[in-house]
C-alpha cells in the first residue's frame, strides 16, 4: 500500500513543500529512505521504529520504502520524523489516507514517542496557504511560532499517539491561536544613555543615526565610551511593526540560532567578534544558512574594533549596506537573505589607540596610522552615513559622579517622532527610513533653501567629497531637519551633516 503525507524542507529562509510517500510491500524487512536525505534524516529510521513501538503501535516486518519528493531538494534535520511515522501508520491502515492528505506535519520524535521542537516552523507555516494546505501538525513547543501565520489551522501535540487519535477523529482539538500583543511598547534595556558622561557630540550623532536608520562609525581612543554608546542604541530605536517582526522571526526560525519560539518583538543587537570570518558575517555552508548580517535584520549590527576585522569580511558588507539583502552562492545552492540593518562600527584612530589623546602620546608612525586606516576601504566608508570622533574624557568629566544626561526613554521619544514623519513620507513606497532613500527619493524629499544649497556646494568643492558622500550628506540633513520638525533642509542642517564625514579621504 502507498500513503501520502506532506511536510516541508527549509531552503534559506523559505520552505519547499515535500511529499512523503510510503510504500509497504512483502519481502525481506528493510526500512529505506530515499530522496536526497542528509544523515539526520537517514537516522530517523531508528527514531521512528522506537517511537512507534513505544507509542503502542506494531511496526510492520515488511519492506518499507519512504520517498521524499521532489528528489532533487536537499532534506535536513529531524523534522521529517513525525510525518514519516504518520505515513507508515497510514500505509498500514492505522490512519485513513483521505484524512492524512489534508495535513502538513513537522516534528522530531523521541524514542518514547514524544514530539520534540524543530527549527523552521514559521517559514513552513507562512508557505502552506499558497500550496493549498490549511492544517499544520507541529510539536507543542512550536505552537506559538506556527500560529503567527494567521491563515492556517495549527494543531500542536506533545506525542505521536495524540496526533494519531486527532487525525482519526477519536479526539477533538481546536486550532491553537496566538495573541502576539501590541507593538508600541518600550522594551527595557539594561543599558541606558543616562549612564554616559559627557560625549554630547557622540550622543547627538547616535540620535540622528537612530532617527534615520543611518549607519555610523565612531573613532576614538580606548576607554572613550564607544562601546558603551553602541550598546545603548537599541534602547532608542522605535518599536518594530508587525511586518518587521514576522520578517525577523522567520529568519531566526530558519536559522534555529538561539530561537525560543513565539514572535520576536525586540530589535536584534548582534555583536560578532573581530575574528569572525566573511562566511560568519554573510552566511554560508554547503546549504547556506543566515549569517550575522541577516540575523541583525531590522536591528543593529555592532562591529567593535572595526579595523581589526579581516579585509574580506569587511568588504562583504558592501552589498547589504547598499541593497539591504545579501546573496550567498555556494557550489550546491545560491540563496538571497534579507539584510536591512543599522551598522554601528567602532575603531581606534591608530594601532596604539592614542592618536589625538589629550594626555597620552601616540607612538605610531604616519605610515602605521595610514596602513591601519587603509584596512577600511574608501567605498565601504562611503556607505557609512555618519563618521564621528569620540575623544577621551577629561578627569573632571569622569569625576562628576552625580551628573547624568538624558535617559534613553527621552531620546527615544524624539527618535519615534522623527520616524513617524518618515513613515508618512514613504507611505506609498517600500522604504521606511531616510537612510534607505534612492536617487529619486532624495530629489523629491530633500528640498533645500537657497542658503543650504550654497553651503552644500561649497562643502563639496572644498572637501572633494564623492558622489555617494554627497547623497549621504543630504540623507543625514533630511533626518536632522525631521528632528527639528522642518520640512525644508536649511543651511544649519547641511553644516551639521557635513561635520559627520570626518573619515572621508
XYZ file of C-alpha atoms in Angstrom, residues 68-475:
408
model
C 10.846 12.322 -0.054
C 9.774 14.124 -3.222
C 10.921 16.106 -5.114
C 14.129 14.090 -5.097
C 16.435 16.975 -6.077
C 15.683 19.098 -2.956
C 18.007 18.530 -0.006
C 16.247 17.369 3.180
C 17.876 18.192 6.505
C 17.202 17.702 10.208
C 14.799 15.687 12.302
C 11.582 17.468 11.284
C 10.638 14.573 8.978
C 10.359 12.044 11.830
C 6.708 12.757 12.614
C 5.384 12.748 9.017
C 7.362 9.566 8.231
C 5.793 7.847 11.244
C 2.322 9.043 10.212
C 2.941 7.837 6.671
C 3.884 4.345 7.879
C 0.775 4.149 10.048
C -1.347 5.263 7.092
C 0.206 2.644 4.809
C -0.580 0.032 7.473
C -4.215 1.136 7.659
C -3.950 2.702 11.119
C -4.766 6.163 9.711
C -7.253 6.894 6.908
C -5.396 8.143 3.843
C -8.040 10.710 2.905
C -7.747 12.415 6.299
C -3.937 12.423 6.343
C -3.712 14.206 2.967
C -5.310 17.293 4.497
C -2.369 17.852 6.842
C 1.218 19.033 6.731
C 3.340 17.771 9.618
C 6.767 18.551 11.081
C 8.415 17.320 14.265
C 11.274 15.283 15.649
C 10.391 12.098 17.539
C 11.965 10.997 20.792
C 12.352 7.262 21.384
C 9.350 7.264 23.744
C 7.078 8.803 21.098
C 7.091 12.384 22.337
C 7.376 15.148 19.727
C 10.335 17.486 20.033
C 10.789 21.064 18.848
C 12.287 21.697 15.386
C 13.538 24.783 13.531
C 11.948 26.456 10.519
C 8.307 26.035 11.561
C 7.345 29.656 10.812
C 8.635 29.637 7.195
C 6.706 26.393 6.648
C 3.520 27.845 8.158
C 3.752 31.016 6.055
C 4.091 28.986 2.862
C 1.297 26.457 3.431
C -1.644 28.539 2.229
C -0.190 29.121 -1.250
C 0.274 25.344 -1.547
C -3.400 24.701 -0.842
C -2.965 23.346 2.701
C -4.626 24.789 5.786
C -3.863 22.271 8.556
C -0.468 22.049 10.232
C 0.554 19.498 12.879
C 3.503 20.777 14.922
C 5.358 19.981 18.157
C 3.754 21.567 21.199
C 6.885 23.686 21.756
C 6.485 25.249 18.278
C 2.816 26.165 18.687
C 3.233 29.950 19.124
C 5.713 30.218 16.273
C 3.453 28.365 13.838
C 0.337 30.304 14.876
C 1.938 33.583 13.771
C 0.653 32.602 10.307
C -2.985 33.639 10.735
C -4.487 31.915 7.694
C -3.897 28.269 8.692
C -5.058 25.894 11.422
C -2.265 24.909 13.812
C -2.596 21.720 15.840
C 0.183 21.211 18.415
C 0.840 17.818 20.031
C 3.187 16.545 22.698
C 3.337 12.941 21.487
C 2.709 10.752 18.463
C -0.291 8.827 19.819
C -2.272 12.037 20.493
C -1.611 13.208 16.922
C -2.853 9.895 15.504
C -6.029 9.970 17.606
C -6.758 13.514 16.420
C -6.270 12.690 12.722
C -8.554 9.655 13.052
C -11.228 11.770 14.749
C -11.041 9.855 18.025
C -10.320 13.065 19.967
C -11.237 16.666 19.241
C -8.717 19.501 19.193
C -9.288 23.173 18.474
C -6.731 25.068 16.350
C -4.219 26.893 18.519
C -4.489 30.687 18.455
C -1.676 33.030 19.463
C -2.128 36.634 20.529
C 1.075 38.455 19.578
C 0.050 41.522 21.582
C 0.836 45.151 20.759
C 3.894 46.575 19.045
C 4.033 50.020 20.587
C 5.680 49.250 23.905
C 9.128 50.226 25.202
C 11.437 47.288 25.764
C 13.595 47.614 28.814
C 17.328 47.630 28.188
C 19.875 47.020 30.920
C 21.919 49.853 29.404
C 20.693 53.460 29.488
C 22.068 56.645 27.955
C 21.870 58.353 31.344
C 24.899 56.231 32.352
C 27.120 58.029 29.822
C 29.062 61.072 30.992
C 29.940 63.814 28.545
C 30.280 62.890 24.860
C 27.476 65.251 23.847
C 28.579 65.262 20.204
C 28.588 61.463 20.016
C 25.213 61.241 21.717
C 23.788 63.711 19.208
C 25.245 61.761 16.265
C 23.803 58.495 17.577
C 20.367 60.092 17.987
C 20.456 61.239 14.364
C 21.594 57.779 13.256
C 18.718 56.104 15.117
C 16.176 58.643 13.834
C 17.040 57.962 10.194
C 18.385 54.392 10.449
C 21.794 55.673 9.321
C 24.989 53.645 9.518
C 27.527 55.176 11.894
C 31.225 54.721 12.682
C 32.833 56.022 15.891
C 36.568 56.631 16.105
C 38.335 57.326 19.383
C 40.919 56.100 21.903
C 40.260 53.104 24.174
C 38.004 53.938 27.110
C 36.328 56.926 25.477
C 32.911 55.264 25.628
C 32.373 53.985 22.065
C 31.168 50.531 23.147
C 29.034 51.993 25.945
C 27.237 54.210 23.453
C 26.784 51.407 20.903
C 25.195 49.031 23.425
C 22.555 51.638 24.216
C 21.456 52.351 20.650
C 18.855 49.558 20.565
C 17.132 51.245 23.545
C 16.315 54.365 21.499
C 15.142 52.670 18.312
C 11.393 52.707 17.547
C 9.355 49.522 18.137
C 9.067 47.051 15.284
C 5.950 46.851 13.163
C 4.121 43.525 12.854
C 5.566 43.002 9.364
C 9.126 43.640 10.576
C 8.558 41.280 13.490
C 7.393 38.473 11.197
C 10.380 39.011 8.868
C 12.821 38.853 11.772
C 11.153 35.822 13.348
C 11.216 33.996 10.009
C 14.997 34.419 9.736
C 15.672 33.297 13.301
C 13.279 30.360 12.960
C 15.034 29.120 9.814
C 18.476 29.506 11.364
C 17.489 27.889 14.676
C 20.109 30.141 16.255
C 19.039 30.523 19.905
C 15.386 30.951 18.920
C 12.973 30.167 21.764
C 9.723 30.499 19.790
C 6.900 33.000 19.532
C 7.085 36.324 17.731
C 10.261 38.394 18.089
C 9.245 41.940 19.004
C 12.576 43.417 20.059
C 15.128 44.588 17.525
C 18.225 42.415 17.299
C 21.623 43.611 18.533
C 24.377 41.474 17.035
C 27.958 41.935 18.205
C 30.289 39.452 16.425
C 33.944 39.260 17.493
C 36.515 40.869 15.207
C 37.935 37.418 14.391
C 34.668 36.486 12.616
C 35.138 35.226 9.067
C 33.435 36.501 5.931
C 31.220 33.383 5.932
C 30.162 34.041 9.533
C 29.019 37.546 8.603
C 27.458 36.762 5.225
C 26.137 33.272 5.968
C 27.375 30.059 4.472
C 27.695 26.320 4.487
C 27.151 23.820 1.683
C 23.465 24.738 2.002
C 23.686 28.393 3.118
C 22.327 29.494 6.475
C 21.781 33.135 7.580
C 24.878 34.953 8.831
C 25.292 37.876 11.217
C 24.143 40.467 8.672
C 20.835 38.613 8.298
C 20.400 37.846 11.998
C 20.681 41.631 12.517
C 17.836 42.272 10.030
C 15.643 45.169 11.254
C 18.093 45.661 14.117
C 21.677 46.694 14.871
C 24.932 45.096 13.728
C 27.730 46.328 16.023
C 31.280 45.731 14.818
C 33.735 46.680 17.561
C 37.417 47.020 16.667
C 36.259 47.638 13.097
C 39.763 47.925 11.622
C 40.768 44.586 13.188
C 38.271 42.617 11.088
C 39.684 40.766 8.111
C 39.565 42.814 4.916
C 37.482 40.215 3.054
C 34.989 40.108 5.949
C 34.525 43.883 5.833
C 34.145 44.006 2.070
C 31.162 41.633 2.111
C 29.267 44.431 3.908
C 29.153 46.465 0.709
C 26.180 44.662 -0.858
C 23.881 44.558 2.213
C 24.676 48.177 3.112
C 23.629 49.259 -0.386
C 20.914 46.756 -1.374
C 19.562 45.644 2.046
C 19.993 41.988 1.125
C 22.897 39.620 0.587
C 23.319 36.867 -1.995
C 25.266 33.818 -0.827
C 26.426 31.483 -3.590
C 27.876 28.060 -2.942
C 28.600 25.070 -5.188
C 25.301 23.362 -4.352
C 22.989 26.330 -3.899
C 22.535 30.102 -4.111
C 20.350 31.938 -1.592
C 19.404 35.592 -1.082
C 18.865 36.605 2.543
C 17.335 39.883 3.758
C 19.904 42.093 5.490
C 18.426 45.500 6.280
C 20.300 46.514 9.416
C 21.799 49.599 11.031
C 25.593 49.283 11.073
C 27.330 50.655 14.150
C 31.128 50.429 13.961
C 33.790 51.445 16.478
C 37.524 51.716 15.938
C 40.701 53.209 17.382
C 42.297 56.124 15.492
C 45.615 54.266 15.224
C 47.196 50.918 16.228
C 48.174 52.125 19.715
C 44.872 53.972 20.104
C 46.314 57.240 21.435
C 46.311 59.424 18.328
C 44.655 62.695 19.310
C 44.545 61.777 23.021
C 44.665 64.785 25.331
C 47.214 63.271 27.708
C 48.756 60.128 26.178
C 51.305 60.236 23.402
C 50.834 58.269 20.179
C 53.811 56.035 19.352
C 52.684 55.138 15.828
C 54.448 56.428 12.727
C 52.416 58.158 9.976
C 52.910 55.064 7.819
C 51.490 52.782 10.555
C 48.497 55.069 11.047
C 47.766 55.168 7.317
C 48.207 51.401 6.951
C 45.808 50.840 9.871
C 43.139 53.104 8.415
C 43.562 51.663 4.925
C 42.130 48.386 6.215
C 38.784 50.099 5.739
C 38.329 50.836 2.048
C 37.033 54.132 0.725
C 33.964 52.541 -0.945
C 32.991 50.963 2.396
C 33.382 54.266 4.258
C 31.256 55.946 1.579
C 28.412 53.615 2.545
C 28.523 54.733 6.191
C 26.452 57.887 6.606
C 27.878 59.272 9.838
C 31.529 59.434 10.958
C 32.057 60.757 14.484
C 35.160 61.185 16.626
C 34.763 60.214 20.276
C 37.545 61.913 22.284
C 38.912 60.709 25.615
C 37.085 62.153 28.607
C 38.734 64.647 30.932
C 39.296 63.674 34.556
C 36.853 66.411 35.584
C 34.132 64.792 33.459
C 34.810 61.348 34.908
C 34.729 62.650 38.495
C 31.223 64.069 38.170
C 29.584 61.066 39.819
C 26.130 62.598 40.103
C 25.957 64.026 36.614
C 23.796 62.219 34.101
C 22.458 63.126 30.678
C 19.136 62.363 29.104
C 17.703 58.897 29.554
C 17.126 56.501 26.678
C 13.359 56.984 27.033
C 13.645 60.768 26.480
C 15.841 60.367 23.398
C 13.574 57.652 22.073
C 10.564 59.964 22.075
C 12.308 62.297 19.624
C 13.503 59.367 17.507
C 9.996 57.880 17.291
C 8.529 61.270 16.357
C 11.072 61.654 13.522
C 10.385 58.104 12.316
C 6.649 58.810 12.260
C 7.310 61.696 9.849
C 9.310 59.337 7.642
C 6.574 56.687 7.765
C 4.103 59.213 6.416
C 6.596 60.468 3.840
C 7.330 56.999 2.426
C 3.833 55.596 2.868
C 3.485 54.687 -0.804
C 6.985 53.219 -1.215
C 8.814 50.160 0.080
C 11.255 52.136 2.244
C 10.577 53.307 5.782
C 13.569 55.492 6.786
C 15.658 58.319 5.327
C 18.789 56.159 5.073
C 17.039 53.926 2.514
C 16.218 56.711 0.064
C 17.314 56.267 -3.537
C 18.268 58.966 -6.038
C 14.634 59.689 -6.976
C 13.586 59.899 -3.320
C 16.443 62.284 -2.499
C 15.434 64.550 -5.368
C 11.805 64.509 -4.260
C 12.101 64.819 -0.486
C 15.410 66.613 0.171
C 14.337 70.174 -0.622
C 16.989 72.776 0.289
C 16.597 76.523 0.683
C 18.979 78.833 -1.210
C 21.453 79.231 1.649
C 21.571 75.448 2.249
C 22.329 74.845 -1.442
C 25.217 77.309 -1.288
C 26.580 75.691 1.892
C 26.446 72.227 0.331
C 28.101 73.393 -2.894
C 30.990 74.998 -1.005
C 31.494 71.894 1.165
C 31.593 69.545 -1.837
C 34.096 71.738 -3.709
C 36.447 72.365 -0.781
C 36.381 68.883 0.763
C 36.255 66.946 -2.520
C 33.501 64.530 -1.448
C 32.436 61.631 -3.691
C 29.021 61.454 -5.350
C 27.950 58.820 -2.833
C 29.072 61.042 0.071
C 27.005 63.860 -1.457
C 23.884 61.683 -1.222
C 24.758 60.633 2.336
C 25.030 64.249 3.428
C 21.569 65.005 2.030
C 20.056 61.955 3.751
